[in-house]
Coordinates of C-alpha atoms in Angstrom, one line a residue:
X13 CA -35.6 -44.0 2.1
X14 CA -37.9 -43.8 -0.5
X15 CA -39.7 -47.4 -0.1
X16 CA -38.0 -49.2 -2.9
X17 CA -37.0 -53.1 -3.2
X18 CA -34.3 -54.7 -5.2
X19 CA -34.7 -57.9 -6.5
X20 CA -31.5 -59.7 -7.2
X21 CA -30.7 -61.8 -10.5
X22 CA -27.4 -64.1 -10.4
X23 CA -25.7 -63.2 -12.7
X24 CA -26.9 -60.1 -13.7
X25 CA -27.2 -56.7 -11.7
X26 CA -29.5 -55.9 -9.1
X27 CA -32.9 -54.6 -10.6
X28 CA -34.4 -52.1 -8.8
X29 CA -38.5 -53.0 -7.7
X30 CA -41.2 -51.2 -6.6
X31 CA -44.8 -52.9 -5.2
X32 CA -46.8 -50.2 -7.7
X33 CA -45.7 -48.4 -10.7
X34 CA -47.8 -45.4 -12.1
X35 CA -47.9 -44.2 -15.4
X36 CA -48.7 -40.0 -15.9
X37 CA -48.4 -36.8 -13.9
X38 CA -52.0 -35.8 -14.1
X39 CA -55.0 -35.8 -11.6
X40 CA -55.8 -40.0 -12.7
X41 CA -51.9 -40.8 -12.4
X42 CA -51.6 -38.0 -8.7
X43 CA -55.0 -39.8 -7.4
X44 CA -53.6 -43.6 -8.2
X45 CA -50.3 -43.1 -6.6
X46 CA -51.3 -41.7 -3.4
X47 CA -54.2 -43.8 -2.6
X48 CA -51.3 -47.0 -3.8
X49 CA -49.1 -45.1 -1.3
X50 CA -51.5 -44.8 1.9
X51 CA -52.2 -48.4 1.6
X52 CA -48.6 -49.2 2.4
X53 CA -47.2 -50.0 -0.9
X54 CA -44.2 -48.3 -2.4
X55 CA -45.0 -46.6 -5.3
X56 CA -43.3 -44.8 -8.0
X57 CA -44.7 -42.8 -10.7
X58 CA -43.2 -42.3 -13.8
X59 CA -43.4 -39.4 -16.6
X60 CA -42.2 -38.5 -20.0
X61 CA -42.1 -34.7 -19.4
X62 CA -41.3 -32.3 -16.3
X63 CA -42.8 -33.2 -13.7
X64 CA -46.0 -31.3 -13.5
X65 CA -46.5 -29.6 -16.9
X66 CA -49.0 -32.9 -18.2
X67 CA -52.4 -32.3 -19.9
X68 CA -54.9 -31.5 -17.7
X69 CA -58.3 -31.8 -18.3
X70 CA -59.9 -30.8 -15.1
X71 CA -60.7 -26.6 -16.6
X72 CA -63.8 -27.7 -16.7
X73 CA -64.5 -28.5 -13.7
X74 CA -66.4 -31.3 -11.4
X75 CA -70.1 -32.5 -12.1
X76 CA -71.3 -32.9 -8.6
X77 CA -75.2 -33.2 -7.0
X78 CA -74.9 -30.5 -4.2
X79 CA -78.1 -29.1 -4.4
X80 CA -80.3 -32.3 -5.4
X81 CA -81.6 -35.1 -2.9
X82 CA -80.1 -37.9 -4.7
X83 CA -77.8 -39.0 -7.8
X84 CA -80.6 -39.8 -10.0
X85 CA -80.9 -37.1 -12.3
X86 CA -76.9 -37.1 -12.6
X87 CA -76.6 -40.6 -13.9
X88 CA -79.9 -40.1 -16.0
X89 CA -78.3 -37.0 -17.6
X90 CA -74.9 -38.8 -17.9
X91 CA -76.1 -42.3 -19.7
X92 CA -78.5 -39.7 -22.3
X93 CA -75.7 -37.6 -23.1
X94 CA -73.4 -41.5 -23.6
X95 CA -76.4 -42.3 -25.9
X96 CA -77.1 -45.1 -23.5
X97 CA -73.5 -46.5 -24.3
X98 CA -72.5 -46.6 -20.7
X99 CA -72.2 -49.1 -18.2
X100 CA -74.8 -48.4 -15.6
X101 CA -73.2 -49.5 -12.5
X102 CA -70.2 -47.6 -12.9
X103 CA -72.2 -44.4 -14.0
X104 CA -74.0 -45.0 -10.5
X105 CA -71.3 -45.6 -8.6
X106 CA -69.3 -42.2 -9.9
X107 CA -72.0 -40.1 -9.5
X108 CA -72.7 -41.5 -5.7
X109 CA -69.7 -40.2 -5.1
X110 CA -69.1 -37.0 -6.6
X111 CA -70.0 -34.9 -3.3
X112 CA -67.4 -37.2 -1.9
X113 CA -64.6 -35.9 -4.3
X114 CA -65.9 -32.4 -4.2
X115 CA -65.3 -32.8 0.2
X116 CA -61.7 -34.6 -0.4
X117 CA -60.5 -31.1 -2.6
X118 CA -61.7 -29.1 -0.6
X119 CA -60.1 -30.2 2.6
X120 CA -57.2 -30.8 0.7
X121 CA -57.3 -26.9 0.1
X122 CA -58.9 -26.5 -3.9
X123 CA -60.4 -22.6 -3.3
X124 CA -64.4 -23.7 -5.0
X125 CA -66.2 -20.6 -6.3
X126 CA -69.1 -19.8 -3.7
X127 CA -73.0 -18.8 -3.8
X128 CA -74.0 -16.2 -1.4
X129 CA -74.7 -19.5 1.7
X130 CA -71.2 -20.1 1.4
X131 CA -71.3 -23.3 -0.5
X132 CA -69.7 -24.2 -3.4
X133 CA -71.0 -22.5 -6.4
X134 CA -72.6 -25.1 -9.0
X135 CA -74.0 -24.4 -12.7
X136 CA -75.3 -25.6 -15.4
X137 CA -73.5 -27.3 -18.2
X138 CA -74.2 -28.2 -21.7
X139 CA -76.5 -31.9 -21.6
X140 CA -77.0 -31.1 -17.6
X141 CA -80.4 -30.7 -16.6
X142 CA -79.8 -29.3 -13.4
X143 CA -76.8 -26.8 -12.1
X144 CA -74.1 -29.2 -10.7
X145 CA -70.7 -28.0 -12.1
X146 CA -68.2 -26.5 -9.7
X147 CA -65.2 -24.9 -10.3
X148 CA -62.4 -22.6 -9.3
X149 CA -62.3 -20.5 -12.1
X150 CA -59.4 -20.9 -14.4
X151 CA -57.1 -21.9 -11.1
X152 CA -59.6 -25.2 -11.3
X153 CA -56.6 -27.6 -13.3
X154 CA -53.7 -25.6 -11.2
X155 CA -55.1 -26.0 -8.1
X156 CA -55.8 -29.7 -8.2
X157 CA -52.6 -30.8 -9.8
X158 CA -51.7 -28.9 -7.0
X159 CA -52.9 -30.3 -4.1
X160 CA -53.1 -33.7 -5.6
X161 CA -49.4 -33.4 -5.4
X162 CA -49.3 -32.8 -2.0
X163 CA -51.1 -35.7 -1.3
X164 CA -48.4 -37.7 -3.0
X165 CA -45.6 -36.0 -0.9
X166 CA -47.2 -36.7 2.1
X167 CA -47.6 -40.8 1.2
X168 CA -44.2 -40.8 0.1
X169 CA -45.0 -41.1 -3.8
X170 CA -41.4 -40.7 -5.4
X171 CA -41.8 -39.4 -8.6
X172 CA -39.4 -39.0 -11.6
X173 CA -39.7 -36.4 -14.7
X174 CA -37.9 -37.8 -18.1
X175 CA -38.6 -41.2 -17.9
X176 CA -40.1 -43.0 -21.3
X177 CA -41.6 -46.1 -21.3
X178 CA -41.0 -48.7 -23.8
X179 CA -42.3 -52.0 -22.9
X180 CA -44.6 -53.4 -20.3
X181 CA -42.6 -57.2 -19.1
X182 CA -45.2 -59.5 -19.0
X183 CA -45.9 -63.6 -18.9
X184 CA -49.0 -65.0 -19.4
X185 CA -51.0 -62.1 -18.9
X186 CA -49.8 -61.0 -15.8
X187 CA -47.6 -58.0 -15.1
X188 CA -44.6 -57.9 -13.4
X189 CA -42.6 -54.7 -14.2
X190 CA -42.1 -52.0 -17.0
X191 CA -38.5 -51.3 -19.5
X192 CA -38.0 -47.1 -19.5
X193 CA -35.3 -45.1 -20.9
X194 CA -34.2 -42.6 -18.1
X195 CA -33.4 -39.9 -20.2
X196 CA -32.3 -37.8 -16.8
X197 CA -29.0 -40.4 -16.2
X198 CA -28.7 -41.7 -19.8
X199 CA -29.5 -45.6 -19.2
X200 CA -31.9 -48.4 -20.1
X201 CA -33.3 -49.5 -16.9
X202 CA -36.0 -52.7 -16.4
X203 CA -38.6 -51.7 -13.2
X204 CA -40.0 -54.8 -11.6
X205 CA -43.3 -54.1 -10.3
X206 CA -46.1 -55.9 -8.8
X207 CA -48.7 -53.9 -10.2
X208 CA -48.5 -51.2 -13.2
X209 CA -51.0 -48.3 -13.3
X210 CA -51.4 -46.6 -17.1
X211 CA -52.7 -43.1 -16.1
X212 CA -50.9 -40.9 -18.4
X213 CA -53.6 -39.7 -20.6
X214 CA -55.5 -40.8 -24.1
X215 CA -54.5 -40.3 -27.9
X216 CA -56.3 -37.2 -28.7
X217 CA -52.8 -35.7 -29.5
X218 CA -53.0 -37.5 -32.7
X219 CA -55.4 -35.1 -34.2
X220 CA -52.8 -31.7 -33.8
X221 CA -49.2 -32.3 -31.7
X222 CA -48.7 -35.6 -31.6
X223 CA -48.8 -35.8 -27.7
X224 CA -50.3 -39.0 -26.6
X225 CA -50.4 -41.5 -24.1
X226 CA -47.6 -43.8 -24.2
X227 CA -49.4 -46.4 -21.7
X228 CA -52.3 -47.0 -24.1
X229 CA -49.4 -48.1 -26.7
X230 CA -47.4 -50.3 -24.5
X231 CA -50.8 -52.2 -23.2
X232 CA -51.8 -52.5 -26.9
X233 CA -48.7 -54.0 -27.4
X234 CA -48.7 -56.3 -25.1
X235 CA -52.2 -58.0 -26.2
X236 CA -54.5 -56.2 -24.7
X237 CA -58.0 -54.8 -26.6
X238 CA -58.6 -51.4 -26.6
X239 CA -62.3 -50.4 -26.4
X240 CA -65.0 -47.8 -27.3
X241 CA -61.8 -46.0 -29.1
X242 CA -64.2 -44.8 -32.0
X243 CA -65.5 -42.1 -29.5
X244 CA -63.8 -38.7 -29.3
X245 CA -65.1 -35.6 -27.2
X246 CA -65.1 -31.8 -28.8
X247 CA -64.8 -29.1 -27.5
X248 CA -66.4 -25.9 -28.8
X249 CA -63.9 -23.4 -27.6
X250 CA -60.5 -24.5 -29.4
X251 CA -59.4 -20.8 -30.4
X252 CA -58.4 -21.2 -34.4
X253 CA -54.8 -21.0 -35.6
X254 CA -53.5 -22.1 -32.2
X255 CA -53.7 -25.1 -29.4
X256 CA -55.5 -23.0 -26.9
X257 CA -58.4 -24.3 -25.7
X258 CA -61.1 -22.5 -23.7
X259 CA -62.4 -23.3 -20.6
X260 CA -66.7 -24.3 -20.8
X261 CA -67.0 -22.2 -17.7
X262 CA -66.7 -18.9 -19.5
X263 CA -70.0 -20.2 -21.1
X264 CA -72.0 -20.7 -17.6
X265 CA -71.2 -17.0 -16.7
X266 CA -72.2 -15.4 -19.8
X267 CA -70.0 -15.6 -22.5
X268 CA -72.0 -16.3 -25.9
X269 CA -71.2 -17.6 -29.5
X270 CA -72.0 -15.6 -32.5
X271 CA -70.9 -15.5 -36.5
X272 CA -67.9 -12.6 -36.7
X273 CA -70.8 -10.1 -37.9
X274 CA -72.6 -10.6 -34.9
X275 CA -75.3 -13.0 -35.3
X276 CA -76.0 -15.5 -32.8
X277 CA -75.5 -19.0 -33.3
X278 CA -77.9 -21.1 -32.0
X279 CA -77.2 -24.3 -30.2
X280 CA -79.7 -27.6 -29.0
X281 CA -78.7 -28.8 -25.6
X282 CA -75.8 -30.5 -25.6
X283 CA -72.4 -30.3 -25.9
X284 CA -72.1 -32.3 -29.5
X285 CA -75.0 -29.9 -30.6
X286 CA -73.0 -27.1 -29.5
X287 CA -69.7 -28.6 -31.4
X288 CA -71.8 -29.0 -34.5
X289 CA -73.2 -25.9 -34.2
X290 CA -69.9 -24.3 -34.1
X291 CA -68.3 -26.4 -37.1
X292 CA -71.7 -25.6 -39.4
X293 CA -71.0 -21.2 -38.5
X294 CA -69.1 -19.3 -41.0
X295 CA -66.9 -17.5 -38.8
X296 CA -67.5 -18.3 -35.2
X297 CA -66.5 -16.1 -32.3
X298 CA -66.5 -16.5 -28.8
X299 CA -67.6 -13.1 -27.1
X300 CA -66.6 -12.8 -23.2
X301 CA -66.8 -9.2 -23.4
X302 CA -69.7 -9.4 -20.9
X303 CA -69.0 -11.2 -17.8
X304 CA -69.3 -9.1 -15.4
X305 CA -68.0 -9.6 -12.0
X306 CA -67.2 -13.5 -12.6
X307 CA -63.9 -12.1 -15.2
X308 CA -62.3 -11.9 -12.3
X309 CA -62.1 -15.7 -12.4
X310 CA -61.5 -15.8 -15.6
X311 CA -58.1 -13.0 -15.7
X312 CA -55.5 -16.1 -16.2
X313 CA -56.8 -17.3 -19.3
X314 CA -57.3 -13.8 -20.8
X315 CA -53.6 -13.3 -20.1
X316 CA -52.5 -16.1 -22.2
X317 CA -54.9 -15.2 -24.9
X318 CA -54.0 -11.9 -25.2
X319 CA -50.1 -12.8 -24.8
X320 CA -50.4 -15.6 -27.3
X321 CA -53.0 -13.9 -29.2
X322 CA -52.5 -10.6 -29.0
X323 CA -56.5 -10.5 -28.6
X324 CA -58.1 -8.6 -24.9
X325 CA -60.9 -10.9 -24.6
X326 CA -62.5 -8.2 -22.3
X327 CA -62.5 -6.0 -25.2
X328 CA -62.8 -8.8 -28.3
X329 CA -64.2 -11.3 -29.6
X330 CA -61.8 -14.5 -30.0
X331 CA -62.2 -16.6 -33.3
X332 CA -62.9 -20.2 -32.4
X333 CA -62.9 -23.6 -33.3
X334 CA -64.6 -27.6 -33.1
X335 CA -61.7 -29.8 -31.8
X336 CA -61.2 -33.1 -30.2
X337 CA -60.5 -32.8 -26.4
X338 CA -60.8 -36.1 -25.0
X339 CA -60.1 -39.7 -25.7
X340 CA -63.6 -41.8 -24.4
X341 CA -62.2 -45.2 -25.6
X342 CA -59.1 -46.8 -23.9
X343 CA -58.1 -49.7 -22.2
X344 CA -61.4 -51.8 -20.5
X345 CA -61.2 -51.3 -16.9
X346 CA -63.6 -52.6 -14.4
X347 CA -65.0 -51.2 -11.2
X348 CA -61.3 -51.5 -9.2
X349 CA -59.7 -50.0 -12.7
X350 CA -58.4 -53.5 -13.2
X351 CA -57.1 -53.5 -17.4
X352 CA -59.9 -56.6 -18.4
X353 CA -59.6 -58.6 -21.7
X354 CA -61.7 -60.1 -24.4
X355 CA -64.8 -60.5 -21.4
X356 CA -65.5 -58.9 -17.9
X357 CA -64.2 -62.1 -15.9
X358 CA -60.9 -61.7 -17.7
X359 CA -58.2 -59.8 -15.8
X360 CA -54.6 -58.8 -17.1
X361 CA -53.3 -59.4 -13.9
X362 CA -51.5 -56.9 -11.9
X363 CA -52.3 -54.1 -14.7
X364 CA -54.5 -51.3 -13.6
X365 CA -55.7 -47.9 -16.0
X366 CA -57.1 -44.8 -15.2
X367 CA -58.5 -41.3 -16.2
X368 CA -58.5 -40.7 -19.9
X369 CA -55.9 -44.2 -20.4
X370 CA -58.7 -46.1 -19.6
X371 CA -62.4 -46.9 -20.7
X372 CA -64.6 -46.8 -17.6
X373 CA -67.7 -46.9 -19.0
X374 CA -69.0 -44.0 -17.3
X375 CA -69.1 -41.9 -20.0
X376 CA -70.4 -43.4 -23.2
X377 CA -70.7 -42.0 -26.8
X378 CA -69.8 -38.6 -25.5
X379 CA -68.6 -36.5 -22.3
X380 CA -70.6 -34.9 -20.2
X381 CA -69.6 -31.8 -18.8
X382 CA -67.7 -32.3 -15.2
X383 CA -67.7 -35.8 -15.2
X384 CA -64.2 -36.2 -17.0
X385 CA -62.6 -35.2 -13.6
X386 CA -65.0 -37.0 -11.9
X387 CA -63.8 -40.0 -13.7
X388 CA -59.8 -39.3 -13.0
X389 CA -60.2 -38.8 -9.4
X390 CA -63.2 -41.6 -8.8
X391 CA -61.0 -43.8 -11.1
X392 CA -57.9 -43.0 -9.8
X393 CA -58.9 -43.9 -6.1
X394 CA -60.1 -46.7 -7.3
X395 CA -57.0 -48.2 -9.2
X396 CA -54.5 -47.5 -6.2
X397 CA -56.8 -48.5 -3.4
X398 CA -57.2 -52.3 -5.3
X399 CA -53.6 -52.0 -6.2
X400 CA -52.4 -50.7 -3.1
X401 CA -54.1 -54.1 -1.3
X402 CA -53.3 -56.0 -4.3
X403 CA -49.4 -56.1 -3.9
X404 CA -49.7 -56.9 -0.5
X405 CA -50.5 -60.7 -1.2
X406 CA -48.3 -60.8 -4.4
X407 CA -44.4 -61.6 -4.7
X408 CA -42.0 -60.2 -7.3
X409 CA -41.9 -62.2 -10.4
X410 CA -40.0 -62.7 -13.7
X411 CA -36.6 -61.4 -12.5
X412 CA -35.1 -63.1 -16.1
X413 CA -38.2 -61.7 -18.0
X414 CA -36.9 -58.2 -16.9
X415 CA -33.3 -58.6 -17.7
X416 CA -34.2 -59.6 -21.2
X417 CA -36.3 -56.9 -21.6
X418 CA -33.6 -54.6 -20.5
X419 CA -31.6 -56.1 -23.0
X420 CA -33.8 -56.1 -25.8
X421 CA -34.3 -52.5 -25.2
X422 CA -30.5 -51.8 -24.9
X423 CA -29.8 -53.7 -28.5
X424 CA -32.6 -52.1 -30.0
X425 CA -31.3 -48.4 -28.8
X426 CA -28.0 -49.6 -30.7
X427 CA -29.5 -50.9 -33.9
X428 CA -31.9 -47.4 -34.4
X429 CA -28.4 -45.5 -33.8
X430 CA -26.7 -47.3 -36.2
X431 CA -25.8 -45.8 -39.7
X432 CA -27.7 -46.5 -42.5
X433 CA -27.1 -45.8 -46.0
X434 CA -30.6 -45.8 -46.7
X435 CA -32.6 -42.4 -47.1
X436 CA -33.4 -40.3 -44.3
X437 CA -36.7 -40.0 -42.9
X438 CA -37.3 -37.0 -40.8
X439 CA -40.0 -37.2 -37.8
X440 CA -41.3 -33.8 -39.2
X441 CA -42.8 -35.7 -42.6
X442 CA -44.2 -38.7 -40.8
X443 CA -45.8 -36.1 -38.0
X444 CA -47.7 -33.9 -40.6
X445 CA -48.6 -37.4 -42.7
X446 CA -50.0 -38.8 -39.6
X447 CA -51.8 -35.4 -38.2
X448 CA -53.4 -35.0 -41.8
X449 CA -54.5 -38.4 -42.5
X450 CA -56.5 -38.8 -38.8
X451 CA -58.0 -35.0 -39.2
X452 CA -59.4 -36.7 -42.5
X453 CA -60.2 -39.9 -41.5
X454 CA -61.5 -39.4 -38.2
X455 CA -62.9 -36.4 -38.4
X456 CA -66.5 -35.2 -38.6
X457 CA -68.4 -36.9 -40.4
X458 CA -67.0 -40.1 -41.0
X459 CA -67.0 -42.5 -44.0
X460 CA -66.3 -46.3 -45.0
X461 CA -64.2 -44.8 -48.0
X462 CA -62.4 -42.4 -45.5
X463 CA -61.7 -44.6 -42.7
X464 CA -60.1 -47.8 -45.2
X465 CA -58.4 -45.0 -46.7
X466 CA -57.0 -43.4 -43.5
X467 CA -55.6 -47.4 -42.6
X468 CA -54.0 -47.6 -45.3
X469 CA -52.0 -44.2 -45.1
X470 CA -51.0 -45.0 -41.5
X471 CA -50.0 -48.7 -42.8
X472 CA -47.5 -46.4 -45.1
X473 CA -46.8 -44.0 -42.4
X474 CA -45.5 -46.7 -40.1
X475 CA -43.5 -48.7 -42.5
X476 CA -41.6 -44.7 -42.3
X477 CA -42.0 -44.1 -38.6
X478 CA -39.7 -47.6 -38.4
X479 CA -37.1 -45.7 -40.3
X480 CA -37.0 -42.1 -38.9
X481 CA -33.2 -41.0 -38.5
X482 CA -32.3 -40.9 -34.6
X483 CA -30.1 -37.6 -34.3
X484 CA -29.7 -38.0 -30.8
X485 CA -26.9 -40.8 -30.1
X486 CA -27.0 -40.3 -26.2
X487 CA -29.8 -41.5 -23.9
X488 CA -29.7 -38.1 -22.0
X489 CA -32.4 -35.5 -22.9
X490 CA -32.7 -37.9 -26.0
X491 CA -35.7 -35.9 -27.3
X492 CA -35.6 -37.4 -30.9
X493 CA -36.2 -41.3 -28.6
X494 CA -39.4 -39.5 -27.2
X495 CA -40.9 -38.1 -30.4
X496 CA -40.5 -41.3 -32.5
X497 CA -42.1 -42.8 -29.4
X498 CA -45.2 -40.8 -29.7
X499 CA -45.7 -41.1 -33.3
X500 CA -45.2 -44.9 -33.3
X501 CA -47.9 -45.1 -31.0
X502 CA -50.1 -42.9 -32.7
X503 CA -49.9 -44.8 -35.9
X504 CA -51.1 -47.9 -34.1
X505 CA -53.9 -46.2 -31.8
X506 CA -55.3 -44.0 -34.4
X507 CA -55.5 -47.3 -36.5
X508 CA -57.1 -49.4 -34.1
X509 CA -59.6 -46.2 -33.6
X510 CA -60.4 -46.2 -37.1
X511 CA -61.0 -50.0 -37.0
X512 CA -63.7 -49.5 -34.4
X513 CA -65.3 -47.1 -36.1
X514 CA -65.1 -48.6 -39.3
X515 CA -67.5 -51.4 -37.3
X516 CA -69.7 -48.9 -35.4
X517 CA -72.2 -48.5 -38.8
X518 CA -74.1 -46.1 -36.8
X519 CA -74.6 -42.4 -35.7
X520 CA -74.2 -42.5 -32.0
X521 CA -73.0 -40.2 -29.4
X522 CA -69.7 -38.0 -30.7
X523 CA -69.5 -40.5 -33.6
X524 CA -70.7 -39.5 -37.2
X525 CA -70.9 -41.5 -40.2
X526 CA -72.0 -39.6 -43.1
X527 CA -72.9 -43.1 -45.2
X528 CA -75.0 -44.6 -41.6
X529 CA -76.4 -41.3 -40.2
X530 CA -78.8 -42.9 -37.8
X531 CA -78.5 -45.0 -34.4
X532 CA -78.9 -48.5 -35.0
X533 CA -80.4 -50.5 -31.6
X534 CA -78.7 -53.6 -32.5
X535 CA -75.6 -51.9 -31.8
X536 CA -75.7 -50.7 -28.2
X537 CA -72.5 -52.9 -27.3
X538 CA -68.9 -51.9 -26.8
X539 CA -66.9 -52.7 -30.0
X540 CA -63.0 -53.8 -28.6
X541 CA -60.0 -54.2 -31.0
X542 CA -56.6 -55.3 -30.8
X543 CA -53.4 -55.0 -32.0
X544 CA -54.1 -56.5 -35.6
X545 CA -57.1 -55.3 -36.0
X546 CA -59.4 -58.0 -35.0
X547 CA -62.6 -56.8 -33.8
X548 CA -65.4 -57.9 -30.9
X549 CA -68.0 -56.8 -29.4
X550 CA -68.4 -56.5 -25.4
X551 CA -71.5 -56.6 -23.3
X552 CA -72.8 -53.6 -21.1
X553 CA -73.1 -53.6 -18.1
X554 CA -76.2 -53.2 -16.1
X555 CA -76.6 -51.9 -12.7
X556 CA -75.6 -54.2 -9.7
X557 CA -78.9 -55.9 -9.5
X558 CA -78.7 -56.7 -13.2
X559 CA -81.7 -54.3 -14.4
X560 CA -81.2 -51.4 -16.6
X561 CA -81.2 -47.9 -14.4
X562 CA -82.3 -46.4 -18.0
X563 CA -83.0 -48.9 -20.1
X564 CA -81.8 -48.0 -23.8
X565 CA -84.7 -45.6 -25.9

């Protein structure tokens, strides 16, 4: 038995329930479930792809304080490098319990690179003042995804590859199930839920492939504000004329940028510094020829490189590249990783986010080094512990709200299959219109000109995206359903980023504007935005005592 309910509707056939619903395949979406799962609740995680093969952004590692006395310097280090855009408390709570997270994968069996007194090995990052980043090497992402997924096997997560979601079935802000297209079976199916947790990743996609996080979409949808969304992270180590991206931990044991004739590029602390430097070079290189006895940590990634590549990174230097890694902004989450709305005391109820879905507020204007994994595991606990007691004291709700969803969703499949006499638009043109309009527009710098530009050329783009010819008429590996998907939510997320950072008129953190290059005080707030555009502001939050831990400089 895998835990499920089914909730009956007279009338109608029986609609299959489940006390928590997850969102992703990744360490957020793994963490959620199984901490849902050892609570008692029966939980089912859903994802678009095969299961496992999700972005993970854990290469780089876990920011933890192993060899310090107390967090202090970690959450100092973490609000600096946020531009003092984070909220306080949760940046003190996550870095409290890093050594925690750091014990849990390692008794769950993640292999930690050692120092010579047999504890994990920790080193210094970019914007770190001290060393505290651990790692596994380039097994780091395999081997949590890994074990995380054991966890879940061992709670009695079921999980189920090939499912798109299309709608989240709400009333009155409160959740009480999810409408997906099981493209495994071929059918249209309405999931009641108590709870729903969107884990399944952020929009950075929009920039090259067009992968993004459907959950983000379906929560915008539904009324929710999306905050902070003008902040992306880069990473230095994109190699050009491909979407391979390095792993930071080939810089902490020795490789080193230089220009292609062998002049080194120097970089200011930081990781933004180090992006900028790397944009500003002529022809920048990684070189990893040098690594000593650590490239034996470091053999998977050279394989891919030199099999994608053709490049022997032991022997060459790789040609690299600025690129967004990492969506900061997402959906407002508190403490528990409840989804909140236009103010902290405002929950959507039974909705929950996590990892790079949500907006924590531990990071701020930018990423530090390690603590994106902090924030999907420490996040992810967090949203399926309060979940997992949540459903406990709630009923199933809205049976007739989920039937009509189902419905909706079944007419709708019909219309978009229907023939139309009209022209055909092909997902290929709206894709590269898309890609190409938020390179410009939300790029590096950033502009007033650019950004009112860049909303109306997704305006265009999704007046087309509503018209892209469905070549698949079958629900069953109905890839052309997923990839209109994606690219209808990237038109609306990429446009509700550029509306926050149309309103951010400051330089802060990993955002640019060329026509306000300096930080403006007035502006340390989180800017939210909906659906149509409409923006507000949102308080930080202090530490629990209500004084600043760092107060803003």
């Amino acid at each position: 038995m895998d835990g499920r309910h089914f909730a009956p509707f007279t009338g109608c056939e029986t609609l299959e329930a489940w006390d928590v619903i997850v969102l992703g395949d990744g360490p957020a979406a793994l963490r959620s479930a199984s901490e849902s799962a050892k609570q008692g609740a029966s939980t089912l995680m859903l994802s678009t792809s095969a299961l496992g093969s999700g972005a993970n952004l854990s290469q780089d590692g876990l920011a933890a304080i192993l060899q310090e006395s107390n967090n202090r310097d970690h959450r100092e280090d973490t609000i600096k490098h946020g531009s003092f855009l984070n909220d306080q408390d949760i940046v003190a709570a996550r870095t409290s319990a890093a050594v925690r997270q750091i014990d849990l994968l390692e008794r769950w069996g993640v292999n930690f690179r050692r120092d010579a007194n047999g504890v994990p090995m920790v080193r210094k990052g970019p914007g770190h003042q001290k060393s505290r980043n651990a790692d596994a090497g380039d097994a780091t992402g395999r081997e949590v995804q890994q074990i995380l997924e054991e966890q879940c096997m061992r709670h009695g997560v079921v999980r189920r590859g090939d499912h798109l979601p299309i709608s989240l079935i709400h009333t009155n802000q409160s959740i009480s199930g999810i409408t997906v297209i099981d493209m495994m079976n071929g059918r249209i199916a309405a999931l009641q839920a108590k709870a729903v947790i969107i884990a399944d990743g952020g929009f950075e996609g929009a920039y090259t492939h067009g992968v993004v996080g459907l959950g983000l979409d379906l929560a915008l949808q539904a009324g929710i504000p999306l905050r902070d969304m003008e902040f992306i992270s880069h990473t230095p180590l994109g190699i050009k004329d491909t979407n391979l991206t390095l792993p930071l931990g080939l810089l902490y044991d020795g490789a080193t940028l230089h220009e292609s004739n062998g002049t080194e590029i120097e970089v200011r602390e930081g990781l933004d510094a180090m992006c900028q430097a790397v944009r500003q070079a002529n022809e920048p290189v990684l070189d990893a020829r040098n690594l000593g006895e650590s490239s034996e940590w470091w053999k998977a990634v050279f394989r891919t490189v030199q099999q994608r590549t053709g490049i022997n990174m032991e022997h060459q230097t790789v040609a690299i590249e600025s690129r967004p890694y990492s969506t900061i902004g997402g959906i407002t989450v508190d403490e528990h990783g409840r989804a909140i709305l236009s103010t902290w005391s405002r929950w959507f109820t039974g909705l929950y986010a996590a990892g790079a879905a949500s907006c924590s507020g531990l990071h701020g204007a930018d990423v530090l080094v390690g603590n994106i994994l902090l924030d999907e595991l420490h996040g992810g606990a967090a949203a399926g512990l309060h979940a997992g007691e949540f459903v406990k004291k709630r009923q199933f709700k809205n049976v007739k709200a989920a039937h009509e969803s189902e419905q909706q969703a079944i007419a709708d499949f019909g219309a978009s299959t229907s023939s139309d006499e009209g022209a055909v638009v092909r997902i290929g043109h709206v894709t590269s219109q898309v890609r190409d309009t938020v390179q410009s527009a939300l790029g590096t710098p950033r502009t007033s000109a650019g950004l009112q530009a860049g909303i109306e050329a997704l305006e265009s783009a999704s007046v087309l995206a509503e018209s892209i010819f469905v070549d698949q008429k079958s629900l069953i590996a109905n890839t052309n359903l997923l990839e209109i998907a994606r690219i209808q939510a990237s038109i609306r997320i990429s446009t509700v980023a550029m509306h926050a950072a149309l309103a951010r008129t400051e330089t802060r953190g990993s955002h640019h504007r060329a026509d306000f290059p300096d930080a403006d005080d007035e502006q340390i707030h989180h800017y939210t935005v909906n659906l149509s555009g409409e923006v507000k502001t949102l308080a930080l939050r202090k530490s629990k005592t209500g004084n600043w831990l760092l107060p803003p400089q």
